Coordinates of C-alpha atoms in Angstrom, one line a residue:
Chain F
M569 CA 99.9 115.7 108.5
A570 CA 96.2 116.6 108.6
S571 CA 94.1 113.9 110.1
H572 CA 90.7 113.2 108.8
R573 CA 89.3 114.3 112.1
D574 CA 90.6 117.8 111.5
L575 CA 88.9 118.3 108.2
P576 CA 85.8 120.4 108.0
V577 CA 82.6 118.4 107.5
G578 CA 82.0 119.6 104.0
L579 CA 85.4 118.5 102.8
V580 CA 85.0 115.1 104.4
N581 CA 81.8 114.6 102.4
Q582 CA 83.5 115.8 99.2
L583 CA 86.2 113.1 99.8
F584 CA 83.6 110.4 100.4
L585 CA 81.9 111.3 97.1
N586 CA 85.1 111.7 95.1
T587 CA 85.2 108.5 93.1
G588 CA 88.6 107.2 92.4
S589 CA 90.1 103.7 92.1
S590 CA 88.5 100.7 93.7
S591 CA 91.3 100.2 96.1
F592 CA 90.6 100.8 99.8
T593 CA 94.3 101.1 100.6
E594 CA 94.7 103.9 98.1
F595 CA 91.7 105.6 99.5
V596 CA 92.9 105.4 103.1
G597 CA 96.3 106.5 102.0
S598 CA 94.9 109.8 100.7
Y599 CA 92.3 110.2 103.3
A600 CA 93.8 109.0 106.6
P601 CA 97.3 107.8 106.0
E602 CA 98.0 107.3 109.7
L603 CA 95.7 104.3 109.6
L604 CA 97.9 102.4 107.2
P605 CA 100.3 99.8 108.5
Q606 CA 103.4 101.1 106.8
R607 CA 105.0 104.0 108.5
D608 CA 108.3 105.6 107.6
E609 CA 109.7 106.5 111.0
V610 CA 112.8 104.4 111.8
L611 CA 113.0 102.8 115.2
A612 CA 116.1 103.5 117.2
T613 CA 116.7 99.9 117.9
P614 CA 115.1 96.8 116.5
I615 CA 112.4 95.5 118.8
S616 CA 111.8 92.2 117.3
D617 CA 112.4 90.2 120.5
Q618 CA 110.0 92.3 122.5
V619 CA 106.8 91.8 120.5
P620 CA 104.9 88.6 120.0
H621 CA 105.8 86.5 117.0
A622 CA 103.5 84.1 115.2
T623 CA 105.1 80.9 114.0
T624 CA 104.0 78.1 111.7
I625 CA 101.3 78.1 109.0
V626 CA 100.8 75.3 106.5
A627 CA 98.6 75.0 103.5
A628 CA 97.9 72.3 100.9
T629 CA 95.6 71.9 98.0
F630 CA 93.1 69.0 97.6
A631 CA 90.8 68.0 94.8
G632 CA 88.7 71.2 94.3
G633 CA 90.1 73.4 97.0
V634 CA 92.7 74.3 99.6
V635 CA 93.2 73.8 103.3
M636 CA 95.2 76.1 105.6
A637 CA 96.2 75.4 109.2
G638 CA 98.1 77.2 111.9
D639 CA 99.4 76.4 115.4
R640 CA 98.3 78.6 118.3
R641 CA 101.5 79.8 119.8
A642 CA 102.9 83.3 119.9
T643 CA 106.4 83.9 121.3
S644 CA 108.4 86.9 122.5
G645 CA 112.0 85.9 122.3
N646 CA 112.1 82.7 124.4
I647 CA 108.8 83.4 126.2
I648 CA 105.5 82.0 125.2
S649 CA 103.4 85.2 125.1
Q650 CA 100.1 83.6 124.1
R651 CA 98.9 80.0 123.8
D652 CA 95.7 80.5 121.8
V653 CA 96.5 83.1 119.3
E654 CA 94.8 83.0 115.9
K655 CA 96.9 83.4 112.8
V656 CA 94.7 82.1 110.0
F657 CA 92.3 84.7 108.9
R658 CA 89.3 84.6 106.5
T659 CA 89.9 87.4 104.1
D660 CA 86.8 87.0 101.9
D661 CA 84.3 84.2 101.0
Y662 CA 86.9 82.4 98.9
S663 CA 90.3 83.3 100.4
C664 CA 92.3 83.3 103.6
M665 CA 95.7 84.2 104.8
G666 CA 98.0 83.0 107.5
I667 CA 100.6 85.1 109.1
A668 CA 104.1 84.4 110.4
G669 CA 106.4 86.9 112.0
T670 CA 105.4 90.0 114.0
A671 CA 101.9 89.1 115.1
S672 CA 100.6 92.7 115.5
T673 CA 101.6 93.7 112.0
G674 CA 100.3 90.5 110.6
I675 CA 96.9 91.0 112.2
E676 CA 96.7 94.6 110.9
F677 CA 97.6 93.3 107.4
A678 CA 94.9 90.7 107.6
R679 CA 92.3 93.3 108.7
L680 CA 93.3 95.7 106.0
F681 CA 93.5 93.1 103.3
R682 CA 90.0 91.9 104.1
V683 CA 88.6 95.4 103.7
E684 CA 90.6 95.8 100.6
L685 CA 89.0 92.8 98.9
E686 CA 85.5 93.6 100.1
H687 CA 85.8 97.2 99.1
Y688 CA 86.8 96.3 95.5
E689 CA 84.0 93.7 95.4
K690 CA 81.3 96.1 96.5
L691 CA 82.5 99.0 94.4
E692 CA 83.0 97.0 91.2
G693 CA 80.2 94.5 91.7
R694 CA 82.5 91.6 91.0
T695 CA 85.0 89.6 93.0
M696 CA 88.7 90.3 92.4
S697 CA 90.6 87.7 90.5
V698 CA 92.8 85.4 92.5
A699 CA 96.0 86.8 90.9
G700 CA 94.7 90.3 91.7
K701 CA 94.2 89.4 95.4
A702 CA 97.7 87.9 95.5
N703 CA 99.2 91.0 93.9
R704 CA 97.4 93.4 96.3
L705 CA 98.9 91.5 99.2
A706 CA 102.3 91.7 97.7
T707 CA 102.0 95.5 97.5
M708 CA 101.2 95.6 101.2
I709 CA 104.2 93.5 102.1
R710 CA 106.5 95.6 99.9
G711 CA 105.2 98.7 101.7
N712 CA 106.3 97.2 105.0
L713 CA 109.9 96.6 103.9
A714 CA 111.3 99.5 105.9
M715 CA 109.7 98.1 109.1
A716 CA 110.8 94.6 108.2
M717 CA 114.4 95.9 108.1
Q718 CA 113.8 97.1 111.7
G719 CA 112.8 93.7 112.8
L720 CA 109.0 93.9 112.3
V721 CA 109.0 91.2 109.7
V722 CA 105.7 89.8 108.6
V723 CA 105.3 87.1 106.0
P724 CA 101.9 85.9 105.0
L725 CA 100.7 82.7 103.2
F726 CA 97.7 83.3 101.0
S727 CA 95.3 80.7 99.8
A728 CA 92.2 81.1 97.6
Y729 CA 89.8 79.0 95.7
D730 CA 89.9 79.9 92.0
P731 CA 86.5 79.5 90.4
D732 CA 87.9 79.6 86.9
K733 CA 90.1 76.6 87.4
D734 CA 88.0 75.0 90.1
E735 CA 91.0 74.4 92.3
G736 CA 92.8 75.8 95.3
R737 CA 95.9 78.0 94.9
I738 CA 98.6 78.9 97.3
F739 CA 100.9 82.0 97.3
S740 CA 103.8 82.7 99.5
Y741 CA 105.8 85.9 100.0
D742 CA 109.2 87.1 101.2
V743 CA 109.8 90.3 103.1
A744 CA 110.2 92.3 99.9
G745 CA 106.9 91.1 98.5
G746 CA 106.2 88.3 96.0
P747 CA 103.9 86.6 95.2
Y748 CA 105.3 83.2 94.5
E749 CA 102.7 80.6 93.5
R750 CA 103.3 77.2 95.1
E751 CA 102.2 73.9 93.7
R752 CA 100.5 71.5 96.0
F753 CA 101.6 72.7 99.5
D754 CA 103.7 75.2 101.3
A755 CA 104.6 76.3 104.9
I756 CA 105.9 79.5 106.4
G757 CA 107.3 80.5 109.8
S758 CA 109.9 79.2 112.1
G759 CA 108.7 75.6 112.0
S760 CA 108.2 75.6 108.2
I761 CA 111.3 73.6 107.3
F762 CA 110.0 70.7 109.5
A763 CA 106.5 71.1 108.3
R764 CA 107.5 71.2 104.7
G765 CA 109.5 68.0 105.2
S766 CA 106.5 66.3 106.7
L767 CA 104.2 67.5 104.0
K768 CA 106.6 66.3 101.3
K769 CA 106.2 62.8 102.6
L770 CA 102.5 62.9 103.5
Y771 CA 100.9 64.9 100.6
R772 CA 98.8 62.8 98.2
D773 CA 97.5 64.2 94.9
G774 CA 93.7 64.2 94.7
A775 CA 93.2 63.7 98.4
S776 CA 89.9 64.7 100.0
A777 CA 89.5 67.8 102.2
D778 CA 89.3 65.6 105.3
D779 CA 92.5 63.8 104.5
M780 CA 94.3 67.0 103.7
A781 CA 93.2 68.5 107.0
M782 CA 94.6 65.5 108.8
T783 CA 97.8 65.8 106.7
L784 CA 98.2 69.5 107.8
I785 CA 97.6 68.6 111.5
Q786 CA 100.4 65.9 111.2
A787 CA 102.7 68.5 109.6
L788 CA 102.0 71.1 112.4
Y789 CA 102.7 68.4 115.0
D790 CA 106.0 67.6 113.3
A791 CA 106.9 71.3 113.2
A792 CA 106.1 71.6 116.9
D793 CA 108.2 68.5 117.6
D794 CA 111.3 70.2 116.3
D795 CA 110.7 73.9 116.6
S796 CA 110.4 75.4 120.0
A797 CA 108.5 78.4 118.8
T798 CA 105.7 76.3 117.3
G799 CA 103.0 75.1 119.7
G800 CA 101.7 71.5 119.5
P801 CA 98.1 70.6 120.4
D802 CA 97.5 71.7 124.0
V803 CA 95.7 68.6 125.4
T804 CA 95.2 69.8 128.9
R805 CA 93.8 73.2 127.9
K806 CA 92.0 71.8 124.8
I807 CA 93.6 74.3 122.5
W808 CA 93.7 72.9 118.9
P809 CA 95.2 74.2 115.7
I810 CA 93.0 76.3 113.5
V811 CA 92.1 74.6 110.3
S812 CA 90.3 76.3 107.4
V813 CA 88.9 74.8 104.2
I814 CA 88.1 76.7 101.0
D815 CA 86.3 75.1 98.1
A816 CA 83.5 76.0 95.7
D817 CA 81.1 76.4 98.7
G818 CA 83.3 79.1 100.1
F819 CA 85.4 79.5 103.2
R820 CA 84.7 77.4 106.4
R821 CA 86.6 77.0 109.5
L822 CA 86.5 73.5 111.0
T823 CA 84.8 73.4 114.4
E824 CA 86.6 72.6 117.6
E825 CA 85.0 69.2 117.7
Q826 CA 86.1 68.3 114.2
V827 CA 89.7 69.4 114.8
S828 CA 89.9 67.8 118.2
A829 CA 88.7 64.5 116.7
Y830 CA 91.5 64.7 114.1
V831 CA 94.1 65.6 116.8
E832 CA 93.0 62.8 119.2
Q833 CA 93.3 60.3 116.3
M834 CA 96.7 61.6 115.5
L835 CA 97.9 61.6 119.1
E836 CA 96.8 58.0 119.6
A837 CA 98.8 56.9 116.6
R838 CA 101.8 58.9 117.8
L839 CA 101.8 57.1 121.1
I840 CA 102.7 54.0 119.1
S841 CA 104.9 55.6 116.5
P842 CA 106.1 59.1 117.8
D843 CA 107.5 60.1 114.4
G844 CA 104.2 59.7 112.7
P845 CA 103.0 58.0 109.5
I846 CA 105.8 56.4 107.4
A847 CA 105.9 57.1 103.7
P848 CA 106.5 54.0 101.5
L849 CA 110.2 53.6 100.5
R850 CA 109.6 52.5 97.0
Chain M
M105 CA 71.1 135.6 89.9
P106 CA 71.3 138.2 87.1
F107 CA 67.6 138.8 86.4
G108 CA 64.5 139.2 88.5
Y109 CA 63.9 137.9 91.9
A110 CA 62.6 134.6 93.2
S111 CA 61.8 134.1 96.9
P112 CA 63.6 131.4 98.7
E113 CA 60.3 129.6 99.1
Q114 CA 59.8 129.6 95.4
I115 CA 63.3 128.4 94.7
M116 CA 63.0 125.5 97.1
R117 CA 59.6 124.6 95.7
D118 CA 60.9 124.6 92.2
K119 CA 63.8 122.4 93.1
A120 CA 61.6 120.0 95.0
D121 CA 59.1 119.8 92.1
Y122 CA 62.0 119.2 89.7
A123 CA 63.4 116.4 91.8
R124 CA 60.0 114.8 92.4
K125 CA 59.3 114.7 88.7
G126 CA 62.6 113.1 88.0
I127 CA 62.1 110.4 90.6
A128 CA 58.6 109.7 89.5
R129 CA 59.7 108.9 86.0
G130 CA 61.6 105.7 87.0
R131 CA 60.2 102.4 88.3
S132 CA 59.6 101.6 91.9
V133 CA 61.8 99.7 94.4
V134 CA 60.3 97.8 97.3
V135 CA 62.1 97.0 100.6
L136 CA 60.4 94.9 103.2
Q137 CA 61.1 92.8 106.3
Y138 CA 60.7 89.0 106.2
V139 CA 61.2 86.4 108.9
D140 CA 65.0 86.1 108.4
G141 CA 65.8 89.7 107.5
I142 CA 65.1 92.3 104.8
L143 CA 64.2 91.8 101.2
F144 CA 64.9 94.2 98.3
V145 CA 63.0 93.9 95.0
A146 CA 63.4 96.1 92.0
P147 CA 62.3 95.7 88.4
N148 CA 65.5 96.3 86.6
P149 CA 66.3 95.2 83.0
S150 CA 70.0 95.9 83.5
R151 CA 72.1 93.1 84.9
A152 CA 75.1 95.2 85.6
L153 CA 73.8 98.6 86.7
H154 CA 72.3 97.8 90.1
K155 CA 69.7 99.7 92.1
I156 CA 70.3 97.5 95.1
S157 CA 73.7 97.0 96.7
E158 CA 75.7 95.8 99.7
I159 CA 77.2 98.6 101.8
Y160 CA 78.6 96.7 104.7
D161 CA 78.2 93.5 106.7
R162 CA 74.6 94.2 107.8
I163 CA 73.7 97.2 105.7
G164 CA 72.1 97.2 102.3
F165 CA 71.2 100.1 99.9
A166 CA 68.5 100.6 97.4
A167 CA 67.8 103.7 95.3
V168 CA 65.7 105.1 92.6
G169 CA 66.2 108.2 90.4
R170 CA 69.2 109.2 88.4
Y171 CA 71.8 106.4 88.2
N172 CA 74.9 108.6 88.3
E173 CA 73.7 110.4 91.3
F174 CA 72.7 107.5 93.5
E175 CA 75.8 105.6 92.3
E176 CA 77.9 108.4 93.8
L177 CA 76.0 108.0 97.1
R178 CA 76.5 104.3 97.0
L179 CA 80.3 104.6 96.5
G180 CA 80.5 107.3 99.2
G181 CA 78.5 105.1 101.6
I182 CA 80.9 102.1 101.0
R183 CA 83.9 104.4 101.7
Y184 CA 82.3 105.7 104.8
A185 CA 81.5 102.2 106.1
D186 CA 84.8 100.6 105.2
I187 CA 86.9 103.4 106.8
N188 CA 84.8 103.4 110.0
G189 CA 84.9 99.6 110.2
Y190 CA 88.6 99.6 109.7
T191 CA 89.3 102.5 112.1
Y192 CA 87.2 101.1 114.9
D193 CA 85.5 97.7 114.7
R194 CA 83.2 96.1 112.1
S195 CA 80.4 96.3 114.6
D196 CA 80.7 100.1 114.9
V197 CA 79.3 100.7 111.4
T198 CA 75.6 101.3 111.7
G199 CA 72.8 102.0 109.3
R200 CA 71.8 105.0 111.3
G201 CA 75.3 106.5 110.9
L202 CA 75.1 106.0 107.1
A203 CA 71.6 107.4 106.9
N204 CA 72.8 110.5 108.7
L205 CA 75.7 110.9 106.3
Y206 CA 73.4 110.6 103.4
A207 CA 70.9 113.0 104.9
S208 CA 73.5 115.6 105.5
N209 CA 74.8 115.3 102.0
L210 CA 71.4 115.3 100.4
G211 CA 70.2 118.2 102.5
R212 CA 73.3 120.2 101.8
I213 CA 73.1 119.6 98.0
F214 CA 69.4 120.5 98.1
T215 CA 69.9 123.8 99.7
E216 CA 73.3 124.8 98.2
S217 CA 73.2 123.6 94.7
I218 CA 71.1 124.9 91.8
K219 CA 69.9 121.4 91.1
S220 CA 69.0 119.0 93.9
L221 CA 69.7 115.3 93.5
E222 CA 66.9 113.4 91.8
V223 CA 67.2 110.4 94.0
E224 CA 65.5 108.6 96.8
V225 CA 67.4 106.1 98.9
V226 CA 66.7 103.3 101.4
V227 CA 69.4 102.3 103.9
A228 CA 68.4 99.0 105.5
E229 CA 70.2 97.3 108.4
V230 CA 69.5 93.8 109.5
G231 CA 69.7 93.1 113.3
E232 CA 70.2 90.0 115.4
T233 CA 66.4 89.7 115.7
K234 CA 63.6 91.3 113.8
D235 CA 63.3 94.1 116.4
G236 CA 66.8 95.1 115.5
D237 CA 66.0 95.6 111.8
A238 CA 65.9 99.1 110.6
I239 CA 64.7 100.6 107.3
Y240 CA 65.6 104.3 106.7
R241 CA 64.1 106.0 103.7
L242 CA 65.8 109.3 102.6
T243 CA 64.3 111.8 100.1
F244 CA 66.1 114.2 97.8
D245 CA 65.9 117.0 100.4
G246 CA 67.7 115.1 103.1
S247 CA 64.6 114.1 105.1
V248 CA 64.9 110.8 106.8
F249 CA 61.9 108.4 107.5
D250 CA 62.3 105.5 109.9
E251 CA 60.0 103.0 108.2
H252 CA 58.5 100.1 109.9
G253 CA 58.2 96.8 108.1
F254 CA 58.4 98.1 104.5
A255 CA 59.1 101.0 102.2
A256 CA 58.4 101.8 98.6
M257 CA 59.9 104.5 96.4
G258 CA 60.1 105.6 92.8
G259 CA 57.4 105.9 90.2
Q260 CA 53.8 105.4 91.5
A261 CA 55.4 105.0 94.9
E262 CA 52.1 105.8 96.6
A263 CA 50.1 103.2 94.8
V264 CA 52.9 100.6 95.4
A265 CA 53.1 101.5 99.1
T266 CA 49.3 101.1 99.4
R267 CA 49.3 97.7 97.8
L268 CA 52.3 96.8 100.0
K269 CA 50.5 97.9 103.1
E270 CA 47.4 95.8 102.3
R271 CA 49.4 92.6 102.0
Y272 CA 52.3 93.0 104.3
R273 CA 52.4 90.8 107.4
E274 CA 55.0 90.5 110.0
S275 CA 57.4 87.5 109.8
M276 CA 56.5 86.3 106.3
S277 CA 58.6 83.6 104.7
L278 CA 61.0 84.8 102.0
A279 CA 58.8 83.3 99.2
D280 CA 55.7 85.1 100.7
A281 CA 57.5 88.3 101.0
L282 CA 58.7 88.2 97.4
E283 CA 55.1 87.4 96.4
V284 CA 53.9 90.5 98.3
A285 CA 56.6 92.6 96.8
L286 CA 55.9 91.6 93.3
T287 CA 52.1 92.0 93.7
A288 CA 52.8 95.5 95.1
L289 CA 55.1 96.4 92.2
T290 CA 52.5 95.2 89.6
E291 CA 49.5 97.3 88.7
P292 CA 46.3 95.4 89.3
G293 CA 45.7 93.3 86.2
G294 CA 49.1 94.1 84.9
E295 CA 51.8 91.6 84.0
R296 CA 54.7 90.8 86.3
P297 CA 58.2 91.6 85.2
P298 CA 59.9 88.4 83.9
V299 CA 62.7 86.8 86.1
G300 CA 65.4 88.3 83.9
Q301 CA 64.2 91.8 84.6
L302 CA 64.1 91.5 88.4
E303 CA 66.8 92.6 90.8
V304 CA 66.3 90.8 94.1
A305 CA 68.6 90.7 97.1
V306 CA 68.3 89.9 100.8
L307 CA 70.0 90.8 104.1
D308 CA 69.7 87.4 105.8
R309 CA 70.5 87.6 109.5
N310 CA 71.3 83.8 109.5
R311 CA 74.2 84.2 107.1
E312 CA 77.8 84.4 108.5
H313 CA 80.0 87.5 108.2
R314 CA 78.3 89.4 105.4
K315 CA 74.5 89.2 105.4
F316 CA 73.9 90.6 101.9
L317 CA 73.1 88.1 99.2
R318 CA 71.9 88.8 95.7
L319 CA 69.3 86.2 94.5
T320 CA 69.8 85.5 90.8
G321 CA 69.4 82.7 88.2
A322 CA 68.3 79.3 89.4
R323 CA 67.9 80.3 93.0
L324 CA 65.6 83.2 92.2
E325 CA 63.6 81.0 89.8
R326 CA 63.1 78.3 92.4
L327 CA 61.9 81.0 94.8
L328 CA 59.5 82.4 92.3
A329 CA 58.2 78.9 91.6
Q330 CA 57.4 78.5 95.3
T331 CA 55.5 81.8 95.3
S332 CA 53.3 81.3 92.3
A333 CA 52.6 77.6 92.8
P334 CA 50.2 76.5 95.6
S335 CA 50.6 79.4 97.9
A336 CA 46.9 80.1 98.1
P337 CA 47.0 80.6 101.9
S338 CA 49.3 83.5 101.5
T339 CA 46.9 85.7 99.5
P340 CA 43.9 86.1 101.9
S341 CA 46.0 88.2 104.1
A342 CA 44.6 90.1 107.0
P343 CA 41.9 92.3 105.6
A344 CA 42.4 94.4 108.7
A345 CA 44.4 96.9 106.6
P346 CA 41.9 99.4 105.4
S347 CA 43.7 102.0 103.5
A348 CA 42.4 104.7 105.7
S349 CA 43.9 108.0 104.6
G350 CA 44.9 108.7 108.2
D351 CA 47.7 106.1 108.4
T352 CA 48.9 105.7 104.9
P353 CA 52.7 105.7 104.7
P354 CA 54.3 109.0 104.2
P355 CA 54.4 110.0 100.5
T356 CA 57.6 109.2 98.7
A357 CA 58.5 112.8 98.4
P358 CA 57.0 115.3 100.8
D359 CA 54.2 117.1 99.0
G360 CA 53.8 120.8 98.7
D361 CA 56.4 122.5 100.8
V362 CA 59.8 121.0 101.0
D363 CA 59.9 119.8 104.5
D364 CA 56.5 119.8 106.2
G365 CA 58.1 118.7 109.5
S366 CA 55.5 116.0 110.0
S367 CA 57.1 112.6 110.0
P368 CA 60.7 113.0 109.2
L369 CA 63.0 112.5 112.1

């Protein structure tokens, strides 16, 4: 397969000036396909236990936006391969994605997806619709299905602020694509069952962004409590979860100070009641 | 060429004249540095067909001339930037690289095609500090000019550039820079274009991630109100800019011969 580096200069320029669709992925696919995440070679043996895996991501809507948070642990089999990995990525001014599964593939997806969204925005002079963004991500996941079957599974959680509805929206995916829109909250990754249980009890309709950030930190703590692959807050090394908020003002990542304040408040309460806040019974 | 003979010089001159006339028909676009970055101003009655655009995180684009031709350059530039940023790192996409790509394309088309592109383009890149800012102006024949502080192109570009040079100062506020740009774009005694017919954008070094921001609607009106209201101190700018013919900015399109080899890089 001819790489773009082998092409004569004139031809490269022709390609750059050849206007086609507004999709960056399609452009790369025709111009330098080796840069795309999906590849068709089949691995001799699944290598899933040898590469780092990202674990739990949680997201929840609040009045006028959406919050997403992720723990910081990456594991290779039973080894903790990194303690401060980042798995929540800003993808444009009004959206972000979290990744669970094979970390390397997930990071590549996030990078490509960001360019995909910006490319469309710059070429078309308008922002892609939220449904459009969710569908583009689904196509990328579907393209990775062959690799997923080999153990390189990556499953994202996608959140965006929808200016038409003035609310946050959450989409989740399976290995074959998606997108599945989720009401109120969702979680992905190995700790997601525990996080989702926690969120189910702690989620409040119409909560503020601050309260929802705290709710997600509680949910991550509950996931880390029961899932060995999910990292809790690392008090000695001061490694806190990553919390991102998207609303009408755009994407912002909470600062270390803000998150550490939430975490300390939570840890103090957990010293008294280790299982966390209790939802009313009736 | 079936009939007659024209010398290469004549052919090149004709192409240059043709392009220069095409460019001179349109309205001007002004690009200048202000304290937080780079400001683009263009009188443009269309809200959808832009003369100013984002190319990448720190790089903006402005053009005059034939719309379909500079639109192709714009799309090509975005593809170039996105593929390089994705292949390497976002910080590896530079205004200089983009200017070189455009220069090679414009130069090749100028020499090889029957008709040269009737466009003039500015590629501007905002740096961490004002010393890192760069404004490259490219003409239809592929010449590149590394401009300092400001650039003007399009119809009456020389007159606009002269007015711009008289009033431009380093590290102006955004409102002052806009005032200077609008004064430069307006003929003395003429009427300024109304807000709805202005295309204004900035590359603001203080923004996160992507520095390009289009100023429209209420934000632009507020900014214009700041400029026209009590900003008397902004007008008596340094009179130390005599428009001596020696250091006037290079003409928007090289006069006479195609490439006089003087100031292009």
